Coordinates of C-alpha atoms in Angstrom, one line a residue:
Chain Z
M1 CA -35.0 -21.0 -6.3
S2 CA -33.0 -21.9 -9.0
S3 CA -31.0 -19.2 -10.7
S4 CA -30.6 -20.1 -13.9
D5 CA -32.7 -18.2 -16.8
Q6 CA -33.9 -19.5 -20.2
Q7 CA -30.8 -18.7 -22.4
E8 CA -29.3 -15.5 -20.4
P9 CA -26.1 -16.7 -18.5
H10 CA -27.1 -16.7 -14.9
A11 CA -25.1 -15.8 -11.7
V12 CA -21.3 -15.2 -12.4
Q13 CA -19.3 -16.5 -9.9
P14 CA -17.2 -14.5 -7.9
V15 CA -13.7 -14.1 -8.2
Q16 CA -11.6 -16.1 -5.4
V17 CA -9.1 -13.5 -4.3
L18 CA -6.1 -14.6 -2.3
Y19 CA -5.6 -11.8 0.1
C20 CA -1.7 -11.7 1.9
Q21 CA -1.7 -13.0 5.4
I22 CA 0.5 -10.3 6.5
C23 CA -0.8 -7.4 5.0
T24 CA -4.2 -8.2 4.0
F25 CA -3.9 -6.7 0.5
P26 CA -4.1 -8.6 -2.7
P27 CA -0.3 -10.0 -2.7
E28 CA 0.4 -7.6 -5.9
Y29 CA -0.1 -4.7 -3.6
C30 CA 2.3 -6.1 -0.6
E31 CA 5.0 -3.6 -1.7
F32 CA 2.8 -0.7 -0.8
G33 CA 2.3 -2.1 2.6
S34 CA 4.8 -2.0 5.2
S35 CA 6.0 -5.4 5.4
L36 CA 7.3 -6.3 2.2
T37 CA 10.0 -8.8 3.4
R38 CA 7.5 -10.8 5.9
C39 CA 4.8 -10.7 2.9
K40 CA 7.6 -12.2 0.4
E41 CA 8.4 -14.8 2.7
W42 CA 4.8 -16.1 3.3
L43 CA 3.9 -15.9 -0.1
N44 CA 6.7 -18.1 -0.8
E45 CA 5.8 -20.7 1.6
A46 CA 2.4 -20.3 1.2
H47 CA 1.9 -20.3 -2.6
P48 CA 5.2 -20.4 -4.2
R49 CA 3.5 -20.1 -7.8
L50 CA 2.1 -16.7 -6.9
H51 CA 5.5 -15.7 -5.5
E52 CA 7.4 -16.9 -8.7
K53 CA 4.5 -15.0 -10.6
Y54 CA 5.1 -11.9 -8.9
Y55 CA 8.7 -11.8 -7.7
S56 CA 10.3 -13.5 -10.5
D57 CA 13.1 -11.6 -12.4
E58 CA 10.8 -10.6 -15.6
A59 CA 8.1 -9.5 -13.4
L60 CA 10.0 -7.2 -11.7
Q61 CA 11.5 -5.9 -15.1
S62 CA 8.2 -5.7 -16.7
K63 CA 6.9 -3.9 -13.4
L64 CA 9.5 -1.4 -14.0
G65 CA 7.2 -0.1 -16.9
T66 CA 6.7 3.6 -17.3
L67 CA 9.0 5.0 -14.4
S68 CA 12.3 6.0 -15.1
L69 CA 15.3 4.9 -13.6
E70 CA 16.0 7.5 -10.8
A71 CA 12.0 7.7 -10.1
Q72 CA 12.3 4.1 -9.7
A73 CA 15.4 4.4 -7.3
K74 CA 13.5 7.0 -5.4
L75 CA 10.5 4.7 -5.0
E76 CA 12.5 2.0 -3.6
K77 CA 14.5 4.3 -1.0
E78 CA 10.9 5.5 0.2
T79 CA 9.3 2.0 0.5
A80 CA 12.5 0.9 2.4
K81 CA 12.1 3.8 4.8
K82 CA 8.4 3.1 5.1
E83 CA 8.8 -0.4 6.3
A84 CA 11.8 0.3 9.0
K85 CA 9.4 3.2 10.2
A86 CA 6.6 0.9 10.5
E87 CA 8.7 -1.7 12.3
A88 CA 10.0 0.6 14.7
K89 CA 6.6 1.5 15.4
A90 CA 5.3 -1.9 16.0
D91 CA 8.3 -2.4 18.3
A92 CA 7.6 0.4 20.3
A93 CA 4.2 -0.7 20.6
L94 CA 5.0 -3.8 21.7
K95 CA 7.2 -2.8 24.5
K96 CA 4.6 -0.5 25.8
K97 CA 2.5 -3.2 26.0
M98 CA 5.2 -5.0 28.0
A99 CA 5.5 -2.4 30.4
S100 CA 1.9 -1.1 31.0
Q101 CA 0.5 -1.8 34.1
V102 CA -2.8 -2.9 34.9
S103 CA -4.0 -1.0 38.0
I104 CA -6.4 -1.6 40.5
K105 CA -7.7 1.2 42.6
R106 CA -10.1 1.2 45.5
I107 CA -11.9 4.4 46.1
E108 CA -14.0 5.5 48.7
R109 CA -17.8 6.3 47.7
N110 CA -18.9 7.0 51.2
K111 CA -17.7 6.3 54.7
R112 CA -18.1 2.5 54.2
K113 CA -18.6 2.2 50.5
F114 CA -16.1 1.7 47.7
V115 CA -15.7 1.3 44.1
T116 CA -13.1 -0.4 42.2
A117 CA -11.3 1.0 39.2
I118 CA -9.4 -1.0 36.8
H119 CA -7.2 0.9 34.7
G120 CA -5.1 -0.5 32.1
L121 CA -6.6 -3.4 30.2
E122 CA -7.0 -2.0 27.1
A123 CA -3.3 -2.8 26.1
F124 CA -3.9 -6.2 26.5
D125 CA -6.6 -6.6 24.2
I126 CA -9.4 -7.1 26.5
E127 CA -12.8 -5.6 25.4
L128 CA -13.8 -3.4 28.2
K129 CA -17.7 -4.2 27.9
K130 CA -17.5 -7.8 27.9
A131 CA -14.8 -7.9 30.8
A132 CA -17.4 -5.4 32.7
K133 CA -20.3 -7.6 32.1
F134 CA -18.1 -10.4 33.2
L135 CA -17.3 -8.9 36.6
A136 CA -20.4 -8.1 37.3
Q137 CA -21.7 -11.4 36.7
R138 CA -19.2 -12.8 39.2
F139 CA -19.8 -10.2 42.0
A140 CA -23.3 -9.7 41.9
T141 CA -22.9 -5.7 41.7
G142 CA -23.1 -3.2 39.0
A143 CA -20.0 -2.5 36.6
S144 CA -19.5 -0.3 33.7
V145 CA -17.1 1.3 31.5
T146 CA -16.3 4.9 31.8
K147 CA -13.7 7.5 31.0
N148 CA -11.8 9.0 33.6
V149 CA -10.4 12.3 33.9
Q150 CA -7.4 11.4 31.7
G151 CA -9.4 10.3 29.0
Q152 CA -8.7 6.7 29.6
D153 CA -11.4 3.8 29.7
E154 CA -11.7 1.8 32.8
I155 CA -13.9 -0.7 34.3
V156 CA -15.5 0.4 37.7
V157 CA -17.0 -2.0 39.9
Q158 CA -19.3 -1.2 42.7
G159 CA -18.4 -2.5 46.3
D160 CA -14.6 -3.3 47.5
V161 CA -13.3 -6.5 45.1
S162 CA -10.0 -5.3 44.6
D163 CA -8.6 -8.5 46.2
D164 CA -10.8 -10.5 44.4
V165 CA -10.2 -8.6 41.1
L166 CA -6.8 -8.9 41.4
E167 CA -6.8 -12.9 42.0
L168 CA -9.0 -13.0 38.7
I169 CA -6.7 -11.5 36.7
E170 CA -3.4 -13.1 38.1
S171 CA -5.4 -16.6 37.4
N172 CA -6.2 -15.6 33.8
A173 CA -9.9 -16.5 34.3
G174 CA -12.2 -16.5 31.4
I175 CA -11.9 -13.1 29.6
F176 CA -8.7 -12.1 31.2
K177 CA -6.5 -14.3 29.2
G178 CA -3.9 -12.5 27.9
V179 CA -2.7 -10.5 31.2
P180 CA 0.7 -11.3 32.6
A181 CA 0.6 -11.7 36.2
A182 CA 3.5 -9.2 36.7
N183 CA 1.7 -6.4 35.2
V184 CA -1.2 -6.2 37.7
E185 CA -0.8 -3.7 40.6
L186 CA -3.1 -2.7 43.5
V187 CA -3.0 1.0 44.4
E188 CA -4.4 2.6 47.3
E189 CA -6.1 6.0 46.6
K190 CA -8.2 8.3 48.8
K191 CA -10.4 10.1 46.4
K192 CA -13.9 11.8 46.5
K193 CA -15.9 10.4 43.3
T194 CA -19.1 12.2 42.9
T195 CA -19.9 10.3 39.7
E196 CA -19.8 6.3 39.3
Chain A
M1 CA -14.3 9.0 3.1
F2 CA -13.0 6.4 5.4
K3 CA -9.7 8.1 6.6
K4 CA -10.3 7.7 10.1
F5 CA -12.9 5.4 11.0
S6 CA -13.1 3.0 13.9
S7 CA -15.9 0.9 14.7
S8 CA -15.9 1.5 18.2
T9 CA -16.6 5.4 18.1
D10 CA -17.9 6.3 14.9
I11 CA -20.8 4.2 14.3
A12 CA -24.2 5.5 15.5
S13 CA -26.6 2.6 15.0
Q14 CA -26.9 -0.5 13.2
T15 CA -30.9 -1.6 12.0
P16 CA -32.5 -3.5 9.5
P17 CA -34.3 -1.1 7.2
K18 CA -38.0 -1.4 6.3
S19 CA -38.5 -3.8 3.2
S20 CA -39.9 -1.1 1.2
V21 CA -36.6 0.9 1.6
Q22 CA -34.5 -2.6 0.7
R23 CA -36.4 -2.9 -2.3
S24 CA -35.6 0.6 -3.3
I25 CA -32.1 0.0 -2.4
R26 CA -31.8 -3.4 -4.6
A27 CA -33.5 -1.1 -7.5
G28 CA -30.9 1.2 -7.1
V29 CA -27.7 -1.3 -6.9
L30 CA -29.3 -3.0 -10.1
A31 CA -29.6 0.4 -11.9
Q32 CA -26.3 1.7 -11.1
W33 CA -23.8 -1.1 -11.1
Q34 CA -23.7 -3.4 -14.4
I35 CA -24.9 -6.2 -12.5
E36 CA -27.1 -9.1 -13.2
P37 CA -30.2 -9.6 -10.5
E38 CA -29.1 -13.1 -10.6
T39 CA -25.4 -12.2 -9.6
L40 CA -26.9 -10.0 -7.0
E41 CA -28.9 -12.7 -5.7
Q42 CA -25.7 -14.4 -4.9
I43 CA -24.5 -11.4 -2.7
W44 CA -27.8 -10.4 -1.2
P45 CA -30.1 -13.3 -1.2
K46 CA -33.8 -12.1 -1.5
K47 CA -34.7 -13.8 1.9
E48 CA -31.9 -12.1 4.0
S49 CA -32.2 -8.6 5.1
L50 CA -29.5 -5.9 4.9
I51 CA -28.4 -4.2 7.8
H52 CA -28.3 -0.3 7.9
V53 CA -24.9 0.7 10.0
K54 CA -25.2 4.3 10.4
C55 CA -21.9 6.3 11.1
R56 CA -21.0 9.8 11.1
E57 CA -21.2 12.5 8.7
H58 CA -24.4 10.8 7.2
I59 CA -22.6 7.8 5.9
S60 CA -24.4 4.7 5.7
I61 CA -23.0 1.3 5.1
Y62 CA -24.9 -1.7 4.4
T63 CA -24.1 -5.3 5.5
I64 CA -25.1 -8.6 5.3
N65 CA -23.9 -10.9 8.0
G66 CA -21.7 -8.4 9.3
E67 CA -19.7 -8.3 6.3
P68 CA -20.0 -5.0 4.7
L69 CA -21.2 -4.8 0.9
F70 CA -21.6 -1.3 -0.3
F71 CA -22.0 2.1 1.4
Q72 CA -23.6 5.6 0.7
H73 CA -23.2 9.0 1.5
F74 CA -26.4 11.0 2.2
D75 CA -28.7 9.6 -0.4
G76 CA -25.7 9.4 -3.2
P77 CA -24.7 7.0 -5.5
F78 CA -23.9 3.2 -4.0
Y79 CA -20.2 2.3 -3.6
P80 CA -19.5 -1.4 -3.3
A81 CA -17.1 -2.0 -0.7
L82 CA -13.4 -2.9 -2.0
R83 CA -13.8 -6.6 -1.1
L84 CA -17.1 -7.0 -2.9
L85 CA -15.7 -5.2 -6.0
H86 CA -12.7 -7.8 -6.1
K87 CA -15.2 -10.6 -6.3
Y88 CA -17.1 -9.2 -9.2
P89 CA -14.8 -6.6 -10.9
F90 CA -17.2 -6.1 -13.9
I91 CA -19.7 -4.4 -11.7
L92 CA -18.2 -0.8 -12.2
P93 CA -16.4 0.8 -15.1
K94 CA -12.7 1.1 -15.0
V95 CA -10.2 3.6 -15.2
G96 CA -6.7 2.8 -14.8
I97 CA -4.1 4.9 -12.9
D98 CA -0.2 5.0 -13.4
R99 CA 2.1 3.0 -11.3
G100 CA 3.7 6.0 -9.7
A101 CA 0.4 7.4 -8.3
I102 CA -0.6 4.1 -6.7
R103 CA 1.3 5.2 -3.5
F104 CA -0.5 8.3 -3.1
L105 CA -3.7 7.0 -3.6
L106 CA -3.1 4.3 -1.1
S107 CA -2.5 7.1 1.6
G108 CA -5.7 8.7 0.6
A109 CA -5.0 11.4 -2.3
H110 CA -7.8 12.1 -4.5
M111 CA -6.8 11.0 -8.5
M112 CA -5.4 13.7 -10.4
C113 CA -5.6 13.8 -13.8
P114 CA -2.1 13.5 -15.0
G115 CA -2.1 9.9 -13.5
L116 CA -4.9 8.7 -15.8
T117 CA -3.8 10.3 -18.9
S118 CA -0.2 9.9 -18.8
P119 CA 1.3 6.4 -20.6
G120 CA 0.7 4.2 -17.5
G121 CA -3.2 5.5 -17.0
Y122 CA -5.8 3.9 -18.9
L123 CA -9.1 6.0 -19.6
P124 CA -11.8 4.3 -21.8
P125 CA -11.8 5.3 -25.3
P126 CA -14.2 8.1 -26.3
E127 CA -17.1 6.0 -27.5
S128 CA -17.4 4.5 -24.4
G129 CA -16.5 7.5 -22.3
I130 CA -17.9 7.8 -19.0
P131 CA -19.4 10.9 -17.9
A132 CA -18.8 13.1 -14.6
G133 CA -20.3 12.0 -11.3
A134 CA -20.0 8.4 -12.4
V135 CA -18.7 5.7 -9.7
V136 CA -15.6 4.0 -11.0
A137 CA -13.4 1.2 -10.1
I138 CA -9.9 2.2 -10.3
H139 CA -7.3 -0.2 -11.3
A140 CA -3.6 0.1 -11.2
E141 CA -1.1 -0.2 -14.0
G142 CA 0.0 -3.7 -13.9
K143 CA -2.1 -5.2 -11.1
E144 CA -5.2 -7.5 -11.4
H145 CA -7.2 -6.1 -8.7
A146 CA -8.8 -2.8 -8.0
V147 CA -7.6 -0.3 -6.1
A148 CA -10.1 2.0 -4.8
V149 CA -13.7 3.2 -5.9
G150 CA -14.3 6.5 -6.6
T151 CA -16.4 9.4 -8.5
L152 CA -15.2 11.0 -11.6
K153 CA -15.0 14.7 -11.2
L154 CA -14.7 15.2 -15.0
S155 CA -15.8 12.9 -17.5
T156 CA -13.3 11.2 -19.3
E157 CA -13.2 13.2 -22.6
E158 CA -12.5 16.4 -20.5
M159 CA -9.9 14.7 -18.7
R160 CA -8.1 14.3 -21.7
K161 CA -8.5 17.8 -22.8
I162 CA -8.0 19.5 -19.5
N163 CA -5.8 17.3 -17.7
K164 CA -5.4 19.2 -14.8
G165 CA -6.7 19.2 -11.1
V166 CA -8.8 16.3 -9.3
G167 CA -10.0 13.4 -12.0
V168 CA -11.5 11.2 -9.5
E169 CA -12.8 11.4 -6.0
I170 CA -11.8 8.6 -4.0
A171 CA -14.2 7.1 -1.6
T172 CA -12.8 4.3 -0.6
H173 CA -9.3 2.5 -1.3
L174 CA -6.9 -0.5 -0.3
G175 CA -5.9 -0.4 3.2
D176 CA -8.1 2.3 4.6
D177 CA -10.5 1.9 7.4
L178 CA -13.2 0.4 5.7
W179 CA -10.9 -2.0 4.4
A180 CA -9.6 -3.0 7.9
I181 CA -12.9 -3.5 9.4
Q182 CA -13.9 -7.0 8.1
T183 CA -17.1 -7.4 10.0
L184 CA -19.1 -4.8 11.5

């Protein structure tokens, strides 16, 4: 259906908003995010005119606007601190990710029946539900995502497939793309599991 | 309202509502916001049906093609998602806040009157004052795009006179969890 009326202006076109790739805010708000230096770099490369507009000297002068001098200095100090803190946090998270293990446990259910529990895939950005489904399909058994005693999510696969899973993960097949082979380990455990 | 919101844990269900409900939502949106039917048609074509995402605490988010468009608490007023507001800034009346208040707003605080009445803030003149309880877009001094969407707790006139306490209750702001979720 045509969207024009007789004389009235028809549908207003949306404003095309540019969002910073680094912090997802509109570029004018990058200073309130925690990655100002990176945002400025990106903006300079991708949209130099806008970078001029927001970060040129006159722009910065006019922005000082209604804030007093000491308020301005304090604001700068706080943003620098926040940025440093965010960087430290990101670094710590990355390190933790590198150090985290994916552990594969074989747990006894009955005398001759086992289940395989896979821990720690979350740290590698793997969607657990999808991974569980994938595994269930591969091994033609049931697989599910459950919370274990510590409150972490784990994938539980029926049957003793621990070696196969190990191979799968190491070969980075399908959904297990991001996991480095060194971080996977096989753990033996004798545990009576009542639920699965 | 979206201080701690993650799509994996806080969403209860996602269903398309009945067409009678959709029609009433469409009528509500047209009545509450300053939007033309043709423009709404662009955002939400007649043929398409919304998806009603139910979240905890009776918050309902309405999405099209996975993109959140607007939300409401209980059966209250409709708040547009910030991304929608950026695309169509005229749909809500504006108030402006002082530059120094921006960082507090972005960490989730509500808007206090002094941030609106100080020299950096902007309140519409008395002839076009906004009553209490209205949904407004909050712009920041010197910025082009809205920072947040909120409800006025006091009318703009009262804010000028009283100038104390909460002025605008913030429903969503730049960088909150609703902003982070780009598709639902």
